[in-house]
PDB file of C-alpha atoms in Angstrom:
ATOM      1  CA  UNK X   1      94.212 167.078 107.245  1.00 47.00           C
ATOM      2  CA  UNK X   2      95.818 165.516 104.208  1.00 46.00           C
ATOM      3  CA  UNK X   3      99.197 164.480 106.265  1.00 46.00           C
ATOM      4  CA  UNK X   4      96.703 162.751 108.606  1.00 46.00           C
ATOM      5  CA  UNK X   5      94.365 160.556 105.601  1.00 44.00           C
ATOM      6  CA  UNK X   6      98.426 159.748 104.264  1.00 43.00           C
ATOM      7  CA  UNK X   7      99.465 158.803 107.492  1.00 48.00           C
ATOM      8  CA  UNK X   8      96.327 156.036 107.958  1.00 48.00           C
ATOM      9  CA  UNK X   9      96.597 155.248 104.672  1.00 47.00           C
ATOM     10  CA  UNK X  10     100.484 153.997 104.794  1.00 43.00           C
ATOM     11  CA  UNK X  11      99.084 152.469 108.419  1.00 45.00           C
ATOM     12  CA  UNK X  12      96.413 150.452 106.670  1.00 45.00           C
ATOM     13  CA  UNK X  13      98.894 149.441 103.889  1.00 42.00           C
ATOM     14  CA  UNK X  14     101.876 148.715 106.043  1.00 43.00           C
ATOM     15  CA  UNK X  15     100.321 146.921 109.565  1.00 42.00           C
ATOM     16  CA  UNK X  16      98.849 143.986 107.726  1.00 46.00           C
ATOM     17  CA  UNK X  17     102.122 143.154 106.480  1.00 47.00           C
ATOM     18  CA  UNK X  18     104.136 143.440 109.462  1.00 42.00           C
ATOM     19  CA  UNK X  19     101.698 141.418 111.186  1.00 43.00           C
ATOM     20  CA  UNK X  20     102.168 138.821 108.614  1.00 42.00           C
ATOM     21  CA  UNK X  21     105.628 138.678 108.800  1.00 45.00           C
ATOM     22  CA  UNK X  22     105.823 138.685 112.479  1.00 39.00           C
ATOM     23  CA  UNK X  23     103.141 135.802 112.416  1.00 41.00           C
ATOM     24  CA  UNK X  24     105.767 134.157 109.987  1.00 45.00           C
ATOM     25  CA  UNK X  25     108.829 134.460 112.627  1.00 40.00           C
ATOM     26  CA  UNK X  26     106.328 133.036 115.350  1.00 42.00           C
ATOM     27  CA  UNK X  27     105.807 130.114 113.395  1.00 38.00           C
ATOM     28  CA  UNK X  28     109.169 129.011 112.148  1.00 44.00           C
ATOM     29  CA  UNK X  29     110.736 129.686 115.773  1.00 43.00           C
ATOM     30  CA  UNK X  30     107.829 127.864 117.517  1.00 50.00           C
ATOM     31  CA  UNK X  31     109.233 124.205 118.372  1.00 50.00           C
ATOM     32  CA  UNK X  32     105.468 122.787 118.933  1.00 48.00           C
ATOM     33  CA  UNK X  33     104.063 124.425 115.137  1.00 43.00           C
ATOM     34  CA  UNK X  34     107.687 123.156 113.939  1.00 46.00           C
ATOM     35  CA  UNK X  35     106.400 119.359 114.466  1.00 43.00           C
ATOM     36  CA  UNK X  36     102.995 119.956 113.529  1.00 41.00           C
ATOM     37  CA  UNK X  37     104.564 121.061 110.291  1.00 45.00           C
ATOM     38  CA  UNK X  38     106.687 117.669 110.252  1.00 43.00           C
ATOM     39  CA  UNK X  39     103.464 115.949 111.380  1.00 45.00           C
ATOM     40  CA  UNK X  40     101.530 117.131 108.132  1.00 47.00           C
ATOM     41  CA  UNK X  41     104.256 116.643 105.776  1.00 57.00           C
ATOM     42  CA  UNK X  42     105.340 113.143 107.074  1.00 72.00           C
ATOM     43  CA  UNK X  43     104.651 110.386 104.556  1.00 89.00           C
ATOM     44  CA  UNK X  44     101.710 108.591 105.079  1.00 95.00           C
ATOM     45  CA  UNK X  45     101.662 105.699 102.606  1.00 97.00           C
ATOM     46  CA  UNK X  46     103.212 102.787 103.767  1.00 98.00           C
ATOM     47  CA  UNK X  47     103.680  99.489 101.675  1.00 98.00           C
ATOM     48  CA  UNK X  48     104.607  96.272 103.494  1.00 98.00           C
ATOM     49  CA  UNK X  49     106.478  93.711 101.176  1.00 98.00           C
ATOM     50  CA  UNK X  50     106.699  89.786 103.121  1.00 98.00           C
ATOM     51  CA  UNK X  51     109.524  87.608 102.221  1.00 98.00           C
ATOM     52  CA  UNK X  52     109.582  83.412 101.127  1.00 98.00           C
ATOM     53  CA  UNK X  53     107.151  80.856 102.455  1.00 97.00           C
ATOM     54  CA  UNK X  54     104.745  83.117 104.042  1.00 97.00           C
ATOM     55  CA  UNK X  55     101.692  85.689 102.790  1.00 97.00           C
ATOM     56  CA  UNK X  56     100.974  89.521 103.381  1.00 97.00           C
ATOM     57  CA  UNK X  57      98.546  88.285 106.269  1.00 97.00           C
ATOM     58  CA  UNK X  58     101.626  87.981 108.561  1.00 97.00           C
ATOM     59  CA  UNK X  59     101.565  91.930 108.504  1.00 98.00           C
ATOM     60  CA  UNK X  60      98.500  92.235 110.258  1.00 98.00           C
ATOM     61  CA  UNK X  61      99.909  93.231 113.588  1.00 98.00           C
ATOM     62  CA  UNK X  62     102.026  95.900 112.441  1.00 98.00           C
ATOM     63  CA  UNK X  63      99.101  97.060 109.825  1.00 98.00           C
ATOM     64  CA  UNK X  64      96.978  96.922 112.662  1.00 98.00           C
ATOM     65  CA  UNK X  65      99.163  99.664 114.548  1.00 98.00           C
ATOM     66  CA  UNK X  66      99.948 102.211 111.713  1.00 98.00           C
ATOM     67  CA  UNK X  67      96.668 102.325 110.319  1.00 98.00           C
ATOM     68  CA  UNK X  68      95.633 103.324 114.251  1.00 98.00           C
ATOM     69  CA  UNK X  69      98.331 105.855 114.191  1.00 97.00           C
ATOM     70  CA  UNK X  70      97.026 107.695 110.850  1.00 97.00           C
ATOM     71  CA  UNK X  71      99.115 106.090 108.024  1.00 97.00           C
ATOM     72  CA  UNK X  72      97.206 104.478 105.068  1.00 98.00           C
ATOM     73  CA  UNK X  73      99.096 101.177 104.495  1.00 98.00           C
ATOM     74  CA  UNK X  74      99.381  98.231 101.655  1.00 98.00           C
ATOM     75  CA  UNK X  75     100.268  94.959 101.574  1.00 98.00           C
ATOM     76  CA  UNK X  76     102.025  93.597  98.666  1.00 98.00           C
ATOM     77  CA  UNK X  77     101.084  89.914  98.144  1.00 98.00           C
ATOM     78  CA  UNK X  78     103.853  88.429  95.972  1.00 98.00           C
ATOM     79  CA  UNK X  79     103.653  85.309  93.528  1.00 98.00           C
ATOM     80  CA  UNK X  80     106.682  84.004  94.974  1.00 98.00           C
ATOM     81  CA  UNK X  81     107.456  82.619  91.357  1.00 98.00           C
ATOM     82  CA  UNK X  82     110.822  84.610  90.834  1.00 98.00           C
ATOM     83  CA  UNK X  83     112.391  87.993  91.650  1.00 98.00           C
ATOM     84  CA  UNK X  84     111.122  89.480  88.050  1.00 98.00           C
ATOM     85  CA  UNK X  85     107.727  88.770  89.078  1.00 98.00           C
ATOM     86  CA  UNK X  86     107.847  89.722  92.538  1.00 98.00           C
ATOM     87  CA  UNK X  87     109.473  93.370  92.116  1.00 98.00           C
ATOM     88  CA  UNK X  88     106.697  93.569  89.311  1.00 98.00           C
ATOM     89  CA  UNK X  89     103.774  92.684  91.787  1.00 98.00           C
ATOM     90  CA  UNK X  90     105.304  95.371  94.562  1.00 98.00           C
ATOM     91  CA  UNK X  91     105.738  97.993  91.803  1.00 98.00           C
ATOM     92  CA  UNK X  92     102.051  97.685  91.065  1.00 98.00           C
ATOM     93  CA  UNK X  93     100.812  98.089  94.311  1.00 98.00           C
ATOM     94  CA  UNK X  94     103.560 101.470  94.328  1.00 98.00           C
ATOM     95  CA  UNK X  95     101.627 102.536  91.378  1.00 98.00           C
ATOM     96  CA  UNK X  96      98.320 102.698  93.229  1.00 97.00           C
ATOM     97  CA  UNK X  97      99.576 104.966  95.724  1.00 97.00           C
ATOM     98  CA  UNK X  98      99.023 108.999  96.128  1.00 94.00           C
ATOM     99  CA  UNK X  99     102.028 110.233  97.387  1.00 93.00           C
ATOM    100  CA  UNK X 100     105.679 109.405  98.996  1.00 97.00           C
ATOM    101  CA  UNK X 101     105.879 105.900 100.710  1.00 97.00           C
ATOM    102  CA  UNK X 102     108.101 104.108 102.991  1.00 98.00           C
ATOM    103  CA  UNK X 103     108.723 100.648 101.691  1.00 98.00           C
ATOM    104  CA  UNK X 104     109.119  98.122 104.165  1.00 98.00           C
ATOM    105  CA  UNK X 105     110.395  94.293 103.220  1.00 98.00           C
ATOM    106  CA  UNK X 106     110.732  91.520 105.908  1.00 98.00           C
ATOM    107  CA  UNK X 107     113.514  88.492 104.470  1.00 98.00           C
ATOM    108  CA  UNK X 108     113.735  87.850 100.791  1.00 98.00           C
ATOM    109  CA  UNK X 109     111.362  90.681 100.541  1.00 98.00           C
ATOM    110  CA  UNK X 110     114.555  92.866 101.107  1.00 98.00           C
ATOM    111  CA  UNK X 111     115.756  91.485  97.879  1.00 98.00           C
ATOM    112  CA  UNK X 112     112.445  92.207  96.442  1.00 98.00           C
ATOM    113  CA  UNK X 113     112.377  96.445  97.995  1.00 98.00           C
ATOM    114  CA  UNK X 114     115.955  96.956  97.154  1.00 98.00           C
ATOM    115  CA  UNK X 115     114.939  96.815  93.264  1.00 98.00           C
ATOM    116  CA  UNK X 116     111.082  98.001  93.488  1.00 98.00           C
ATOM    117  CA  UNK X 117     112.344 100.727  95.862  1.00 98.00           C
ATOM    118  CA  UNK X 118     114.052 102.836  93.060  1.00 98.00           C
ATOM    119  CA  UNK X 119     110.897 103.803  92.126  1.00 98.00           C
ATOM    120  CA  UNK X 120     110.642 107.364  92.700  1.00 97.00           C
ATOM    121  CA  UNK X 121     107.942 107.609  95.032  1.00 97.00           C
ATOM    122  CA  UNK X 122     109.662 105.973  97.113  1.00 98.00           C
ATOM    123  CA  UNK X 123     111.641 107.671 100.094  1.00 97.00           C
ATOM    124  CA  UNK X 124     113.379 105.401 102.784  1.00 98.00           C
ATOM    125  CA  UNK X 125     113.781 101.688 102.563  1.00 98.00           C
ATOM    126  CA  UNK X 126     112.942  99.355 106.457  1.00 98.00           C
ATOM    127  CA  UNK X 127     114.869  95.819 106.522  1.00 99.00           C
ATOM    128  CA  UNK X 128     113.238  93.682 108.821  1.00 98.00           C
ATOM    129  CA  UNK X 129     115.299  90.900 109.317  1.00 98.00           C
ATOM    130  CA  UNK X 130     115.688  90.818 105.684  1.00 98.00           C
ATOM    131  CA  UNK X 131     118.782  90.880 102.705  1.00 98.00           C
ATOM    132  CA  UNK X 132     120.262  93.683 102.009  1.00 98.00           C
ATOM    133  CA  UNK X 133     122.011  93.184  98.212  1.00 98.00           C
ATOM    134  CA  UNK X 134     124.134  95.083  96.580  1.00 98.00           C
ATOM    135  CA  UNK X 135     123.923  95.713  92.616  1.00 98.00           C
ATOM    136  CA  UNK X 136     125.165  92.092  91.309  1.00 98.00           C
ATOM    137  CA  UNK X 137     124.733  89.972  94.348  1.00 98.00           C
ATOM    138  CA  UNK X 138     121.625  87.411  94.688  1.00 98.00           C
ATOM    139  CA  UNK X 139     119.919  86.179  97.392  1.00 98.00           C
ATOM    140  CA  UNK X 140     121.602  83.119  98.341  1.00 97.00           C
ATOM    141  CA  UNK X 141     125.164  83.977  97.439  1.00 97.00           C
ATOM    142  CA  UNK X 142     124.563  86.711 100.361  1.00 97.00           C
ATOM    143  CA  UNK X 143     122.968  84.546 102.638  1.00 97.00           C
ATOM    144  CA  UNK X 144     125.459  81.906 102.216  1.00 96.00           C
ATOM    145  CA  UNK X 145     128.465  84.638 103.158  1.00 97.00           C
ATOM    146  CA  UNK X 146     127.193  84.037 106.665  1.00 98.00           C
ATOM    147  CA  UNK X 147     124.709  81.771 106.970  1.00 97.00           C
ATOM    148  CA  UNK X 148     122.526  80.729 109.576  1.00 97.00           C
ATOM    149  CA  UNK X 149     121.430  78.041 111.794  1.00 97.00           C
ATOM    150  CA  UNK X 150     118.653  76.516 109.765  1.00 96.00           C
ATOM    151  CA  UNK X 151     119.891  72.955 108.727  1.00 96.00           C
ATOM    152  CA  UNK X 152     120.162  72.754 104.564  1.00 94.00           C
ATOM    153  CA  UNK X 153     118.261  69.490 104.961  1.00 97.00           C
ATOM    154  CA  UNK X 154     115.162  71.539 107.071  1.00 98.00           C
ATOM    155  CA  UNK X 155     114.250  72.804 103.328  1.00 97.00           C
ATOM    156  CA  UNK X 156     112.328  71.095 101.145  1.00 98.00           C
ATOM    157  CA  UNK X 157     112.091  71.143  97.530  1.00 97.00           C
ATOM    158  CA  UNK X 158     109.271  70.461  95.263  1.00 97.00           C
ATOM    159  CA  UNK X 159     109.383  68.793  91.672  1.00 97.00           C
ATOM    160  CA  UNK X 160     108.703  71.795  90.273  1.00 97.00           C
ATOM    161  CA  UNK X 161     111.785  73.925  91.705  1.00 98.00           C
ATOM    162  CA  UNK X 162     110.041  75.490  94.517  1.00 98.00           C
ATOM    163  CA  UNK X 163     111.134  75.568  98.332  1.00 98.00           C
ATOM    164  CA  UNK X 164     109.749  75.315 101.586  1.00 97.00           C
ATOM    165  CA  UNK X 165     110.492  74.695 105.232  1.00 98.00           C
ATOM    166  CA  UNK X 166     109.587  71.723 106.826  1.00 98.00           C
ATOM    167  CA  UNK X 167     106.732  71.820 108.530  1.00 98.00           C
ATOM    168  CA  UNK X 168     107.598  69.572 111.812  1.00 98.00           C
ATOM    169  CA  UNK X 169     110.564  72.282 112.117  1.00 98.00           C
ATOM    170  CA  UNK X 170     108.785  75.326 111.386  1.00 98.00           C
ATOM    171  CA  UNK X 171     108.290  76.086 114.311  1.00 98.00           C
ATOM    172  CA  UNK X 172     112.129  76.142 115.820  1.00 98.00           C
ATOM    173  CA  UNK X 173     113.848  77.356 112.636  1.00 98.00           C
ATOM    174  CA  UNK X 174     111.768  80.784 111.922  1.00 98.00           C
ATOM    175  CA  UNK X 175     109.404  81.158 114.607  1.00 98.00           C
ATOM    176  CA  UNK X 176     110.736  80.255 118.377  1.00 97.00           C
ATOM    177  CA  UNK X 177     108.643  83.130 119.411  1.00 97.00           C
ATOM    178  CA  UNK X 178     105.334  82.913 118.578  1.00 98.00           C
ATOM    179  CA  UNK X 179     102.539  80.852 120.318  1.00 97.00           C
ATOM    180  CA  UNK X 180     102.660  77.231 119.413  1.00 97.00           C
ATOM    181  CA  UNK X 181      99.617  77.107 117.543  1.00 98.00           C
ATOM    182  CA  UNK X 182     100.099  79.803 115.500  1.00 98.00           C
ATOM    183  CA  UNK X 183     103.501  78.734 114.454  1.00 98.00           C
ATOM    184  CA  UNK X 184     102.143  75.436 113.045  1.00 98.00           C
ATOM    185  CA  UNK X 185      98.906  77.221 111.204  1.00 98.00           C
ATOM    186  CA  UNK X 186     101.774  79.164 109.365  1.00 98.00           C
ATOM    187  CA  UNK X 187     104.078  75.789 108.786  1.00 98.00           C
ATOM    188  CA  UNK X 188     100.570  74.693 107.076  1.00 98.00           C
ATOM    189  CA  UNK X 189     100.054  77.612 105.335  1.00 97.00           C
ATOM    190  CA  UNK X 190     103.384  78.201 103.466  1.00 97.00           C
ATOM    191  CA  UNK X 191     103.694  79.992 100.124  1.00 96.00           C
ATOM    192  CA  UNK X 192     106.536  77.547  98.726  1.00 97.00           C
ATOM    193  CA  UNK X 193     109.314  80.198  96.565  1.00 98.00           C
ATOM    194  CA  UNK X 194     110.403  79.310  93.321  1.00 98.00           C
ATOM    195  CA  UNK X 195     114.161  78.197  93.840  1.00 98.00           C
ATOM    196  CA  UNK X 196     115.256  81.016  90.961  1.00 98.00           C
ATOM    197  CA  UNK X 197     114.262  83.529  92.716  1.00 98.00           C
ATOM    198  CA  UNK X 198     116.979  83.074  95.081  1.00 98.00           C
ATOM    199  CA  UNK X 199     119.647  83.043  92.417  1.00 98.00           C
ATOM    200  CA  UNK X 200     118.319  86.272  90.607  1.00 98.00           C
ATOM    201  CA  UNK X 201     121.232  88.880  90.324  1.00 98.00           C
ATOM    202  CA  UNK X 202     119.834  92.435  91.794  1.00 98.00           C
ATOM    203  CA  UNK X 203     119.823  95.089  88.924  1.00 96.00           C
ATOM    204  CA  UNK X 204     119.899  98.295  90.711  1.00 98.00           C
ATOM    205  CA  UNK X 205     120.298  98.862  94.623  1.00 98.00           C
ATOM    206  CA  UNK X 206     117.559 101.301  95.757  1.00 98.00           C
ATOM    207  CA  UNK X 207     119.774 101.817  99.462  1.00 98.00           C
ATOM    208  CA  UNK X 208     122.439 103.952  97.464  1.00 98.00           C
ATOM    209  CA  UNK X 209     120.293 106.516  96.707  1.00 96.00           C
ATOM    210  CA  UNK X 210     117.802 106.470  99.656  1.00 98.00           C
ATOM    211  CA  UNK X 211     117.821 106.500 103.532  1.00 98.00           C
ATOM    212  CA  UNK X 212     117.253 102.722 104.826  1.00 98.00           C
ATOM    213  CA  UNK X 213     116.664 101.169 108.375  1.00 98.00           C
ATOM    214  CA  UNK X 214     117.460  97.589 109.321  1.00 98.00           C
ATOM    215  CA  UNK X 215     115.817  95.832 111.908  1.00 98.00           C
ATOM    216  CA  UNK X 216     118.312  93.195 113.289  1.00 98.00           C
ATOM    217  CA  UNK X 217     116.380  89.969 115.019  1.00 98.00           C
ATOM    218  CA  UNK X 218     118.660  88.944 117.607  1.00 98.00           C
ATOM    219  CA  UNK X 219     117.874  85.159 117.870  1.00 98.00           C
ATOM    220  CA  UNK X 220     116.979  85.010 113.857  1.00 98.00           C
ATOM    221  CA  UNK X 221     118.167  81.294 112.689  1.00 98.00           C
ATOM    222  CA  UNK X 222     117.086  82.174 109.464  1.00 98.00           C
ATOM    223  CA  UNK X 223     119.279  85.667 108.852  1.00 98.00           C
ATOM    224  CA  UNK X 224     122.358  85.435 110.477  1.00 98.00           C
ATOM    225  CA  UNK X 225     122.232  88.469 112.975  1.00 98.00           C
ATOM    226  CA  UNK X 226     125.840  89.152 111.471  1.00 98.00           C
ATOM    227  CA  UNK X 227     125.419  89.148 108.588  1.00 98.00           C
ATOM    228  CA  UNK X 228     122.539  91.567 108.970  1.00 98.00           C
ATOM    229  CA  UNK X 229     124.837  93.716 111.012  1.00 98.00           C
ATOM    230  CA  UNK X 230     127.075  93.803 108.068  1.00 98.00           C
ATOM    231  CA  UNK X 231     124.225  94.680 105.699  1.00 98.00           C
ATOM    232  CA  UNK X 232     123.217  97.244 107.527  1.00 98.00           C
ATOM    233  CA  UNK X 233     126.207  99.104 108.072  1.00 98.00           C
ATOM    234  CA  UNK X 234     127.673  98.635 104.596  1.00 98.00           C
ATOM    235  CA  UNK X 235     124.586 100.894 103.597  1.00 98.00           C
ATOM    236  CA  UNK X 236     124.631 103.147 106.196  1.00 98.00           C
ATOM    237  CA  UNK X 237     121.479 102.560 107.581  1.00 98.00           C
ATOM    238  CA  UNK X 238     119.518 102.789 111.130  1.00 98.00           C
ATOM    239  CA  UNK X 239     120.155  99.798 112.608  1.00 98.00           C
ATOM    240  CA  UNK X 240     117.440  98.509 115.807  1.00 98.00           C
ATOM    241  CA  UNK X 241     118.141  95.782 117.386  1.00 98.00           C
ATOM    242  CA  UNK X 242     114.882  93.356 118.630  1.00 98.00           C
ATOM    243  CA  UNK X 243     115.058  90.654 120.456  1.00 98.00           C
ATOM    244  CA  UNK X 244     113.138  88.630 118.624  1.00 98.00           C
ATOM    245  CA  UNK X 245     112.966  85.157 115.660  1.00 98.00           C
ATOM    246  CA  UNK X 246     113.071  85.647 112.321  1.00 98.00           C
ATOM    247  CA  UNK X 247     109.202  86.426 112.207  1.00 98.00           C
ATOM    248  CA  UNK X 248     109.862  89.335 114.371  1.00 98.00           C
ATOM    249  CA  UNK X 249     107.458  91.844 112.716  1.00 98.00           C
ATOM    250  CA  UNK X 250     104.921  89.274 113.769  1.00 98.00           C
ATOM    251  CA  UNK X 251     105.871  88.494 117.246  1.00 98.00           C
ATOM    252  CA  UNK X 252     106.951  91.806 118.007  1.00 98.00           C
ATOM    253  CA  UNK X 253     104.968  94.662 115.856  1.00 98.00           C
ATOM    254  CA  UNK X 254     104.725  97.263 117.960  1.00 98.00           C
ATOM    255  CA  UNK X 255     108.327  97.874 117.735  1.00 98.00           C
ATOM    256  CA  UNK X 256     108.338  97.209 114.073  1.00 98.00           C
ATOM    257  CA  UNK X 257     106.313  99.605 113.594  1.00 98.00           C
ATOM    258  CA  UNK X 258     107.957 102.153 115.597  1.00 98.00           C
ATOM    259  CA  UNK X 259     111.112 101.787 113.400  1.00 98.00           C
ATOM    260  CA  UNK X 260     108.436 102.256 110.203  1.00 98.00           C
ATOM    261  CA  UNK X 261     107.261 105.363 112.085  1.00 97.00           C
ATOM    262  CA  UNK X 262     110.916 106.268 112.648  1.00 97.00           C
ATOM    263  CA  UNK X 263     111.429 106.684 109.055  1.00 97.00           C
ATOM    264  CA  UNK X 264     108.305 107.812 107.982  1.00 97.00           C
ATOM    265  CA  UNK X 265     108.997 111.023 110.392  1.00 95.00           C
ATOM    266  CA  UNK X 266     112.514 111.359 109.314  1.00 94.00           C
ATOM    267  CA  UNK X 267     112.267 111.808 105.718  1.00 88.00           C
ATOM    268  CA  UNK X 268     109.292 114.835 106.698  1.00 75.00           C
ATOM    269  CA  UNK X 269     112.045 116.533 108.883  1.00 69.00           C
ATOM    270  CA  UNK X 270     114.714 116.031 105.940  1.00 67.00           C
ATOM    271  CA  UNK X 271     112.228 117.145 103.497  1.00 57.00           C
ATOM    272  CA  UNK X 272     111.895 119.899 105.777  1.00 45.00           C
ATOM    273  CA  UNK X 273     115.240 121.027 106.588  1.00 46.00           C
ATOM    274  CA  UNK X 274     116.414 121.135 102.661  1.00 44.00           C
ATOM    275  CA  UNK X 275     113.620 123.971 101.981  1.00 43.00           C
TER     276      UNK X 275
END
């Protein structure tokens, strides 16, 4: 009688364990639970950073897409009134977020994420047709290494040291690609950049420390494809190839997007692997 209580009682102590750690072998050797796992822990918050004569409303396609897919998304909208001011107004918008975040910047907001992205919430860096700096360099002595077919005389300058494109040519320096009316709405719409901006040493280059993706536009006039080949591989990061103008996050988003996704998925399954 007593050797059979002590045998249920080791039973009753001893099943519920096994069973857990059997249940625990399942799950790490289970492929499908393996990506829910990534699925949970992927990062969610995604902050979209535009770049010189435009506004955060050209992100609407691509915020359009990831807020379908799940991911809670910000646009930063940037005085445009020097680099100072512009990392400051991305860094606030980083502030208001809840967790990790892919930062994404699309021309001289490149410049702008490569300083605002050492923030620590921040995870992987996407170049979309964008500059790439190193610690040091500004914005036009990298463009200018390789430049690009947009005429010097195309951009205007204001009395007050601020730039813009010329609105007649618009349309064929930046944005071949996009229906004709919407291209000149945006050539009347400019957000003019203040000239300094350009010629703002970078202070610290977030891409050292952190996985980044560069989206190269194939028939960008603006960003030499080239030169943002050479970027891109002196960092080490993902490059995609779109064929697409310099506004490709606008004519082509879904395939932004996917690179965004892209990252946002491969810094869960890092994250992942290193526990």
């Amino acid at each position: 009688m007593a050797k059979a209580i002590l045998r249920n009682r080791v039973s009753a102590f001893v099943l519920p364990r096994v069973c857990v750690a059997l249940a625990s072998i399942a799950i790490a050797a289970s492929p499908a639970l393996k990506a829910m796992a990534a699925e949970i822990d992927a990062v969610k918050n995604i902050v979209l950073v535009h770049g010189a004569n435009t506004d955060g409303s050209g992100w609407r396609g691509v915020y359009d897409i990831l807020k379908k897919d799940g991911y809670r998304v910000s646009v930063v909208q940037e005085p445009l009134t020097g680099l100072s001011d512009d990392v400051a107004a991305t860094k606030r918008v980083i502030d208001q977020q809840d967790g990790p975040i892919i930062l994404v910047g699309h021309s001289y907001g490149g410049t702008i994420i490569t300083v605002a992205g050492a923030d620590p919430k921040v995870r992987a860096l996407v170049y979309v047709a964008a500059l790439q700096p190193d610690v040091g360099e500004t914005t036009n002595q990298l463009a200018a290494s390789i430049p690009g077919d947009i005429p010097a005389s195309d951009i205007k300058p204001t009395k007050d040291g601020f730039l813009f494109v010329d609105p007649s040519k618009f349309a064929a320096d930046v944005a071949t690609d996009l229906p004709p009316a919407q291209a000149a709405y945006m050539a009347n719409a400019q957000m003019p950049v203040a000239a300094a901006a350009f010629d703002a040493p970078v202070s610290v280059a977030a891409w050292h420390d952190k996985p980044s993706y560069g989206i190269v536009a194939t028939a960008d006039r603006a960003l030499n494809p080239m030169l943002a080949r050479w970027m891109y591989k002196r960092s080490g990061a993902k490059i995609t190839e779109i064929k697409g103008s310099h506004l490709v996050y606008i004519s082509q988003p879904d395939l932004v997007a996917g690179v965004i996704e892209t990252a946002a998925h491969a810094v869960a399954e890092n994250t992942t692997k290193t526990q």
